[in-house]
Coordinates of C-alpha atoms and ligand atoms in Angstrom, one line a residue:
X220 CA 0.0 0.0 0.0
X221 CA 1.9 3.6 -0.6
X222 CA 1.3 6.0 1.7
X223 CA -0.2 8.7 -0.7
X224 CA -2.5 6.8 -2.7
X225 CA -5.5 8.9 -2.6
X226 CA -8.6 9.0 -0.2
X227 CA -11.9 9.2 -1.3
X228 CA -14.3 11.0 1.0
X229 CA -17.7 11.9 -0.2
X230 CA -19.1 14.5 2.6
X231 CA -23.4 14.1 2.1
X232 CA -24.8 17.2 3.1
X233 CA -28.1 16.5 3.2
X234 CA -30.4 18.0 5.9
X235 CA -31.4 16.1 8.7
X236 CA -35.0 14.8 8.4
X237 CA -36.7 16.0 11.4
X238 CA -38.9 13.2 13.6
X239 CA -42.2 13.3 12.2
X240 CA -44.1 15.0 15.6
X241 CA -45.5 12.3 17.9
X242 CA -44.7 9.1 16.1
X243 CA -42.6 6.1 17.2
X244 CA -39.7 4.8 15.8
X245 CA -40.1 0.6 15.0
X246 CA -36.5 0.0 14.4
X247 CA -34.8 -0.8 17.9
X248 CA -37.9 -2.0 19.3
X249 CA -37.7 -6.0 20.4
X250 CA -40.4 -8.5 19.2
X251 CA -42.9 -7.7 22.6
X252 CA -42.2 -4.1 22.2
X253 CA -43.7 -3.7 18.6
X254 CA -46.3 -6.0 19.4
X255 CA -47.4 -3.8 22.4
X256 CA -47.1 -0.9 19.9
X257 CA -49.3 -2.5 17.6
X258 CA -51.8 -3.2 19.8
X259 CA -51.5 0.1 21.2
X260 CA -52.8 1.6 17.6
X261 CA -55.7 -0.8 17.1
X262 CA -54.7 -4.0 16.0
X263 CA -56.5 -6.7 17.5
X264 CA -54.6 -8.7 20.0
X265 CA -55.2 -12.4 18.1
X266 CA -53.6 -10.6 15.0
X267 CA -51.3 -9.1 16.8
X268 CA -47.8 -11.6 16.7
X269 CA -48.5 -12.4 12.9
X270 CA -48.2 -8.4 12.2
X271 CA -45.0 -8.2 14.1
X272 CA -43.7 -11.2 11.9
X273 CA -44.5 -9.1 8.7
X274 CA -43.4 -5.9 9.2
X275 CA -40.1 -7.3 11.1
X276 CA -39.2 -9.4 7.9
X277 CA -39.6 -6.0 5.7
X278 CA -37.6 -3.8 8.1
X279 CA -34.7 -6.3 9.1
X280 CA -34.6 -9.0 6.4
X281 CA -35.5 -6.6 3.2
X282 CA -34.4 -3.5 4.5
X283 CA -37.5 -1.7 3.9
X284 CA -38.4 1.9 5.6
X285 CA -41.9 2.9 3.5
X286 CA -44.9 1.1 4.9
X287 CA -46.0 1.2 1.4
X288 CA -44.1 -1.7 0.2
X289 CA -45.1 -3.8 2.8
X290 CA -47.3 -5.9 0.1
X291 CA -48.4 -8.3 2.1
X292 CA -50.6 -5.8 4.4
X293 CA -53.8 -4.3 3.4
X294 CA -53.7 -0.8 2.4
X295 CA -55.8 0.4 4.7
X296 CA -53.6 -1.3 7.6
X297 CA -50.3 0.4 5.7
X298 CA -51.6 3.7 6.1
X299 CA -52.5 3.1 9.7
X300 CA -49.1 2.3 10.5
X301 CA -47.9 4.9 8.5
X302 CA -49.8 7.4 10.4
X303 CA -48.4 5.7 14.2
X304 CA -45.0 5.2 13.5
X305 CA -41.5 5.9 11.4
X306 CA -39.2 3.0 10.3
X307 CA -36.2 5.9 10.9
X308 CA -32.3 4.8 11.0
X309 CA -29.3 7.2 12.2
X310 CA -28.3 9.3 8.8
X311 CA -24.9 9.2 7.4
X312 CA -22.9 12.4 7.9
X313 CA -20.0 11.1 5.9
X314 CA -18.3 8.3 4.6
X315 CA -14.4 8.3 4.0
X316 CA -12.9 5.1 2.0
X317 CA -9.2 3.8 3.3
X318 CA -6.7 2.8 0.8
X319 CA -6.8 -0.9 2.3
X320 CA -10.6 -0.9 1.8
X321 CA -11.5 0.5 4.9
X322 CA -14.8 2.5 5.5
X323 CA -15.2 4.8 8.3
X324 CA -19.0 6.6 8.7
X325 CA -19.7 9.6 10.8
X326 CA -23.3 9.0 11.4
X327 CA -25.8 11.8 13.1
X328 CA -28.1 10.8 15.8
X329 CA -31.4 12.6 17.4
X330 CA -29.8 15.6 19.4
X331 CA -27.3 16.1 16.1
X332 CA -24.5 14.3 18.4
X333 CA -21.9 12.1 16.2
X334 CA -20.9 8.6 16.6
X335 CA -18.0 6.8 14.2
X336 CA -18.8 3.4 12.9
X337 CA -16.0 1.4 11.0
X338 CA -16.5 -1.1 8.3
X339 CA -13.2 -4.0 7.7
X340 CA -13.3 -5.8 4.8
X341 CA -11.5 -8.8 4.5
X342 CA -10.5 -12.0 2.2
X343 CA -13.5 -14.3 3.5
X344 CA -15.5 -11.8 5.7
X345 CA -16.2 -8.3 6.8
X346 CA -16.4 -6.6 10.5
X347 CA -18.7 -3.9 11.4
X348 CA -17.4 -1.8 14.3
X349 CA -20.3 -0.6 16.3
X350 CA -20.3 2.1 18.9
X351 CA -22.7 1.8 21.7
X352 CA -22.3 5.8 23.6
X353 CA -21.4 9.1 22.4
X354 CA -18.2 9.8 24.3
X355 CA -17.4 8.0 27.5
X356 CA -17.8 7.7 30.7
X357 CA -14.0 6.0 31.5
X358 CA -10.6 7.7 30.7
X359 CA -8.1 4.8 29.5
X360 CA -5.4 7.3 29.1
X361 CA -4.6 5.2 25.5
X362 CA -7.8 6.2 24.4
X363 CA -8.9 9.1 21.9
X364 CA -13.2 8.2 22.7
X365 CA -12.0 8.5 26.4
X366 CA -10.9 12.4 25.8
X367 CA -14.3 12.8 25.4
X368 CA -16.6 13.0 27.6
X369 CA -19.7 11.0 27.7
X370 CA -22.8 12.7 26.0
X371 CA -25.3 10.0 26.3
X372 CA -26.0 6.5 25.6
X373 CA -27.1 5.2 22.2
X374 CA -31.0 3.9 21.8
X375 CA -31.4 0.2 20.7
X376 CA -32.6 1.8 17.3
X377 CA -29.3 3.6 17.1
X378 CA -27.3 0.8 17.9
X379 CA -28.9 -1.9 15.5
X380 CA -29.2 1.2 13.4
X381 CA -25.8 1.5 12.2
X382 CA -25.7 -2.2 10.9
X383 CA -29.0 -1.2 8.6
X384 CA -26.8 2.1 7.5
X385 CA -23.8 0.1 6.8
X386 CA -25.8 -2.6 5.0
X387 CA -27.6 0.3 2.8
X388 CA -24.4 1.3 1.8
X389 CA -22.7 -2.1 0.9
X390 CA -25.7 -2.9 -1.0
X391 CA -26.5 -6.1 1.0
X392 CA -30.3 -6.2 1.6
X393 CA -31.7 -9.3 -0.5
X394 CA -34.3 -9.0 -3.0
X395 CA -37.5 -10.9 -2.4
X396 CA -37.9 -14.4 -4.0
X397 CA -34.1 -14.3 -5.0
X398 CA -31.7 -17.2 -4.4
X399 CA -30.1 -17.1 -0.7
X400 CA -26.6 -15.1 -0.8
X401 CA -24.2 -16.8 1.8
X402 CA -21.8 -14.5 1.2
X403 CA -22.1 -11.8 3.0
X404 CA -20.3 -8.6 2.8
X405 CA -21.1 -7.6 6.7
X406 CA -20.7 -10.8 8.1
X407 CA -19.5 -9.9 12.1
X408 CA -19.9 -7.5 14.7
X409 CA -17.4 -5.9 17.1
X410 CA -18.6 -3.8 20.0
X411 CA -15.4 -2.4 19.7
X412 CA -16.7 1.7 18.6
X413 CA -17.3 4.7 20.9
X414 CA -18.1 3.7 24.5
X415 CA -18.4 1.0 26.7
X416 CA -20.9 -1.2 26.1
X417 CA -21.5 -3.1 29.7
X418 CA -22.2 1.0 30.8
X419 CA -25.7 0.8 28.0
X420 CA -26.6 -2.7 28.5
X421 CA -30.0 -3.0 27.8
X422 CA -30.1 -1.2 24.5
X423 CA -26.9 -2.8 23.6
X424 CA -28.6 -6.5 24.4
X425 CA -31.9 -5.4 22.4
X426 CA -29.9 -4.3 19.8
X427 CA -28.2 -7.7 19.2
X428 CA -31.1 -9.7 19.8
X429 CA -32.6 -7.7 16.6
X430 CA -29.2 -8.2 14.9
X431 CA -29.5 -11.9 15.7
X432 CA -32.7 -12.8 14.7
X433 CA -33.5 -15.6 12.1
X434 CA -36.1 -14.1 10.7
X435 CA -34.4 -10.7 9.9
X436 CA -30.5 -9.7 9.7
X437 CA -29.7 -13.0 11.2
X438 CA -26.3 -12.7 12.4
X439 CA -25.0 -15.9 14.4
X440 CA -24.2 -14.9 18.3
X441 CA -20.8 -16.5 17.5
X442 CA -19.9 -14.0 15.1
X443 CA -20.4 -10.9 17.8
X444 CA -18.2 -9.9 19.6
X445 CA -18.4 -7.6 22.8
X446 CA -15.5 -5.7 24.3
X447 CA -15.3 -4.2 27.8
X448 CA -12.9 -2.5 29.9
X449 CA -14.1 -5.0 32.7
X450 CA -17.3 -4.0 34.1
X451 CA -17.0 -7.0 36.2
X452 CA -21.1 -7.1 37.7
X453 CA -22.3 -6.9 34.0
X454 CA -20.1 -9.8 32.5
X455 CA -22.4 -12.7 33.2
X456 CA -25.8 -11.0 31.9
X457 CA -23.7 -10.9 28.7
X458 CA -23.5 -14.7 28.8
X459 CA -27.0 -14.8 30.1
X460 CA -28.5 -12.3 27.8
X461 CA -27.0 -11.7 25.0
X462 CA -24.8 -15.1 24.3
X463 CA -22.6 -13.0 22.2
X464 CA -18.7 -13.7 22.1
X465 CA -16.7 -11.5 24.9
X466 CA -13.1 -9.6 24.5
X467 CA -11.8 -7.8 27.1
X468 CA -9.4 -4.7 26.7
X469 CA -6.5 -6.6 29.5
X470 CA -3.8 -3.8 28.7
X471 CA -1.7 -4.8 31.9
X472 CA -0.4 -7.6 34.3
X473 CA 0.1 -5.7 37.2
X474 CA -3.1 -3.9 38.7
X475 CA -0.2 -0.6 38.9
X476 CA -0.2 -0.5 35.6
X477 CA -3.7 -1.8 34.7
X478 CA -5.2 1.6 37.5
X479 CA -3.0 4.2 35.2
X480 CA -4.1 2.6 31.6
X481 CA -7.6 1.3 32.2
X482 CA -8.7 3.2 35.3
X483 CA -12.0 1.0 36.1
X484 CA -9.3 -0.9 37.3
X485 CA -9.4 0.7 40.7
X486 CA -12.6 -0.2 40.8
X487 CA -12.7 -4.2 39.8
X488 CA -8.6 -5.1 39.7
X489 CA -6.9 -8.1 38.0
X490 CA -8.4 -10.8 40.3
X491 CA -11.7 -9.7 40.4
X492 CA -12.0 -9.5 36.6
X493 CA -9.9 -12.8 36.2
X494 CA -12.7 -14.3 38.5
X495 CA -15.6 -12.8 36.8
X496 CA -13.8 -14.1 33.7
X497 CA -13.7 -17.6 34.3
X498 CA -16.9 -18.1 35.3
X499 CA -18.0 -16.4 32.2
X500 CA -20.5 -19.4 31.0
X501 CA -20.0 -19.7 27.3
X502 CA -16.3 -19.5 27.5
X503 CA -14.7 -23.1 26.0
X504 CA -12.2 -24.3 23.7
X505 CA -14.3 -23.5 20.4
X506 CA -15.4 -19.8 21.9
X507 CA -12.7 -18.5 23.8
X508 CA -12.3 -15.2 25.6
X509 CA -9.8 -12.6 23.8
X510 CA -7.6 -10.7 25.7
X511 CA -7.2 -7.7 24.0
X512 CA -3.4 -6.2 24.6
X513 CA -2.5 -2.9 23.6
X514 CA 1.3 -2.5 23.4
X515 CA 2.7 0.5 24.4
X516 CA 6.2 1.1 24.5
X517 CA 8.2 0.8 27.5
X518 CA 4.9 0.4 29.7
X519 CA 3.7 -3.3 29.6
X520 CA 5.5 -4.8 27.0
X521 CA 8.3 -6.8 28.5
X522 CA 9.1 -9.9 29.0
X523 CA 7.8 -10.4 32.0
X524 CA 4.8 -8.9 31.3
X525 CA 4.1 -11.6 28.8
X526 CA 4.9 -14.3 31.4
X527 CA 2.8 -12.8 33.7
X528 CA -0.3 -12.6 31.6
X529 CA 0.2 -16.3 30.5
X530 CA 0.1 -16.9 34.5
X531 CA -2.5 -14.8 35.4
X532 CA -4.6 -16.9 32.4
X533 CA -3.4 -20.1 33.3
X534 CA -4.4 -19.6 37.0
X535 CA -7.8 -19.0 36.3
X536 CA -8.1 -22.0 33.8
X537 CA -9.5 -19.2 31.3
X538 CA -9.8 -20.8 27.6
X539 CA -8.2 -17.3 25.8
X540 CA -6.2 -16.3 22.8
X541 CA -4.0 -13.0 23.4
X542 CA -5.3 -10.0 20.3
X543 CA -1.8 -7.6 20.5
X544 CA -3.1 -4.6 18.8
X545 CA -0.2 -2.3 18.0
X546 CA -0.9 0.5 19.7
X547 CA -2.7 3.4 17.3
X548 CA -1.4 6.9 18.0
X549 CA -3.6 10.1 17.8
X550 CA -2.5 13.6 18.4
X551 CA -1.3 14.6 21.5
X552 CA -1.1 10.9 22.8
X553 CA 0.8 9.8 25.5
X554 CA 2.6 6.8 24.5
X555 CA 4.6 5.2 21.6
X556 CA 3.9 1.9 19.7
X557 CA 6.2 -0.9 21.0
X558 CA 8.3 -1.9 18.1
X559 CA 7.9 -4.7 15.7
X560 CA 10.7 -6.6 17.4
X561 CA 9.0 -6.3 21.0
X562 CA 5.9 -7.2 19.6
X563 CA 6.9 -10.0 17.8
X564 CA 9.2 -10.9 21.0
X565 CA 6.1 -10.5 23.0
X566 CA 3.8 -12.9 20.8
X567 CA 6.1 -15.7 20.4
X568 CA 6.6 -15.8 24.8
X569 CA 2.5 -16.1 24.3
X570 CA 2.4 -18.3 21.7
X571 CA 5.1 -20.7 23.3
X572 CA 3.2 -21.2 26.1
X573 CA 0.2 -22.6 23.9
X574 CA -2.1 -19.7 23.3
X575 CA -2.7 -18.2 19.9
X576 CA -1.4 -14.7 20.1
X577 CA -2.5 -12.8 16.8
X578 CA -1.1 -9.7 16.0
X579 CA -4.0 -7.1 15.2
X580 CA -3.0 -5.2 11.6
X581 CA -4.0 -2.2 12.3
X582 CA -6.2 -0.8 9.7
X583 CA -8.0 2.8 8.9
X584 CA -5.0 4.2 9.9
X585 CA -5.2 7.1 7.3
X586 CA -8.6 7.9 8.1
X587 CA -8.1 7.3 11.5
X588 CA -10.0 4.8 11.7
X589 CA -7.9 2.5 13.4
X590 CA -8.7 0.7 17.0
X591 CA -9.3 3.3 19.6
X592 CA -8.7 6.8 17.3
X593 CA -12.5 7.4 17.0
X594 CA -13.9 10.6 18.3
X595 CA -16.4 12.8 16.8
X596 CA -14.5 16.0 15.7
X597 CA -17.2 18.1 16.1
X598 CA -18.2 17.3 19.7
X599 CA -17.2 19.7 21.4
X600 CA -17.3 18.4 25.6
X601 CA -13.9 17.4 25.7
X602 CA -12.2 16.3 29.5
X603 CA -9.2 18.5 29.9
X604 CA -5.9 16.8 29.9
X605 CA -5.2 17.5 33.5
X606 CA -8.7 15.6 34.0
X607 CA -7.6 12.4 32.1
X608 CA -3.9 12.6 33.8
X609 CA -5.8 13.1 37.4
X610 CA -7.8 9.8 36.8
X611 CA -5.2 8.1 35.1
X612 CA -2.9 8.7 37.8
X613 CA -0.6 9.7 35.4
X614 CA 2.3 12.3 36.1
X615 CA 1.3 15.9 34.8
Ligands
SAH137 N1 -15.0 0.4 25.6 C1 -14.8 -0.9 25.2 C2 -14.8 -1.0 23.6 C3 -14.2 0.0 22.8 S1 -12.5 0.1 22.6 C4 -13.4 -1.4 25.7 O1 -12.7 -0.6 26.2 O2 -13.2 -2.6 25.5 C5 -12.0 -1.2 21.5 C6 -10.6 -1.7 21.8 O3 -9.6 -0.8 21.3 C7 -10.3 -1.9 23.3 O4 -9.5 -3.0 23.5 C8 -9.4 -0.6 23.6 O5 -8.7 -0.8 24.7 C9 -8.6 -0.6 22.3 N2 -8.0 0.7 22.1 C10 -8.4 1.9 22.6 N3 -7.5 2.9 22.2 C11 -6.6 2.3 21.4 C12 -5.4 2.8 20.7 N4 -5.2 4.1 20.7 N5 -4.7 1.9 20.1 C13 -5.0 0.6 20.1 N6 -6.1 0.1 20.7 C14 -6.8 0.9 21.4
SF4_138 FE1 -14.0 4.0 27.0 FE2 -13.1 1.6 25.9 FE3 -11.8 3.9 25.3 FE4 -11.6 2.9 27.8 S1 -10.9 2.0 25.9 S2 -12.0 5.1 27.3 S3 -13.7 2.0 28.1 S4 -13.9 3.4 24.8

């Protein structure tokens, strides 16, 4: 890849379309939700679950947002639900391409607030990063989203939301009556965006139950995956609930370290988090938990970090693989990447021991789009550095 081939950015400057007074958004509503809705407006109860099942296939499995298509429903019934409700998803602000194929979206949300969302094509699948808050509430002091501070937490409809915008724009919704694609351009989910998700769980759960279901975007649970910082109370409804696949941003070996880079730290440290961790229900051999590792040059990339994490793992009898993500630098950051040498130096300790130990490439880069660079430009609450140095315990 050179450096400066070109970037394409197309910046769509169409108005926002305001909420249409009074009526309710369908998209981001579960199954009982839109059925209570329904009901609600006048359908009758008996008909009620075989009306769900309709317009659910149009919005989620045909991508539909006009009641008017919805053949299948008399007219008269499409013009009631027409009058009650919008089928509305967050609007695309812009969309810049990566040289490596790379597709960040700034999308707009009610309020105007701005969330990232990052699309990473690859040979035999593609990964949809999803953001679950604007901002956030926690100041890992490797992270640009945790500059920001946290202006609120997406809707379900937000959340599921960004998959329908991403699939708009890779063109993926199927056509009725046409032969089953198994190919699928947006084939897996990362909760990996703006925010924490364990801090929005409900609407993050009801967005991946929509996400999941057979009879609309049907994504499998095993190919989402949700990362947290270690909001150690929250970590088994994620099992319980949602079923999804869990990473967890690790960063350190020593709960010194682990208090300055990932500050909830202080409040759940290494052993509580290990413990949480290995009781998490789904983990096994075929689904095991990723440690996320960011390396950071000079600050928990030695040696003996990597014997230590293969301990603290081993200890807790936690089927893992170790993700070392290079670290990705943004202006003003703190750190440096760890070379290629220490990171390779690094992996093979990991790898020696018997755990897979990938090497994340990082990608985005020139759009910044890259693991943990995402902030909205145009927000303006920022913390102040001295804020983020104050929690991160880090010297001023
Ligand atoms: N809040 C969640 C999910 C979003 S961050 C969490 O913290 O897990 C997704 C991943 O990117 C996390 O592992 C995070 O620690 C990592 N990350 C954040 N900033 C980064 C940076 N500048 N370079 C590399 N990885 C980073
Ligand atoms: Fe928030 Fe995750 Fe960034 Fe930490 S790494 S500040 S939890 S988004």
């Amino acid at each position: 890849m050179s450096a400066d081939a070109p970037i394409t950015q197309d910046v769509l400057t169409l108005p926002r379309k305001l909420p249409e007074g009074g009526k309710t958004n369908l998209v981001g509503l579960t199954r009982d939700q839109m059925r209570q809705a329904l009901i609600a407006m006048g359908t009758p109860e008996k008909q009620a679950k075989m009306r769900v099942n309709q317009v659910w296939q149009w919005i989620y499995q045909w991508g539909r947002r006009d009641f008017a298509e919805m053949t299948n429903l008399a007219k008269a019934y499409r013009a009631q639900l027409a009058e009650h409700f919008t089928i509305e998803i967050p609007e695309m602000v812009s969309r810049q391409v990566s040289t490596d194929g790379t597709r960040k979206y700034l999308v707009r949300i009610a309020g105007g607030h701005e969330v990232e969302v990052v699309y990473i094509p690859e040979e035999d699948r593609g990964t949809l990063c999803v953001s679950s808050q604007v901002g956030c509430t926690l100041t890992c002091s490797f992270c640009h989203t945790g500059t920001q501070k946290l202006v609120r937490n997406l809707t379900a409809g937000e959340i599921v939301g960004q998959i329908m915008m991403a699939r708009d724009d890779l063109d993926e919704w199927p056509t009725p009556g046409a032969p089953k694609d198994e190919t699928r351009r947006l084939s897996n989910i990362v909760l990996m965006g703006m925010g924490e998700p364990l801090y929005n769980f409900d609407n993050v759960r009801d967005a991946m139950k929509i996400a999941m279901d057979p009879e609309g975007i049907s994504l499998s649970r095993r190919r989402i995956t949700l990362s947290t910082s270690g909001v150690v109370p929250e970590i088994a409804r994620t099992a319980d609930e949602i079923g999804c696949l869990l990473a967890i941003s690790f960063h350190a070996t020593t709960d010194e370290t682990r208090d300055k880079l990932v500050p909830i730290n202080k409040r759940w440290n290494i052993e509580e988090l290990l413990t949480a961790l290995a009781a998490y229900p789904k983990a096994s051999n075929s689904e095991r938990i990723t440690f996320e590792y960011v390396m950071l040059d000079g600050v928990n990339d030695s040696d003996a970090d990597a014997h230590r994490l293969i301990e603290h793992i081993r200890r807790h009898k936690i089927p893992a693989k170790i993700n070392l993500i290079p670290f990705n630098e943004w202006p003003g950051a703190p750190y440096k990447r760890s070379s290629n040498n220490r990171i390779r130096a690094f992996a093979n300790i990991i790898y020696q021991a018997g755990y897979a130990s990938p090497i994340r490439t990082p990608r985005g880069e020139d759009i910044m789009a890259a693991c943990g660079q995402l902030k909205s430009a145009t927000e303006r609450a920022r913390k102040s550095r001295k804020q983020i140095e104050a929690e991160a315990g880090l010297p001023s």
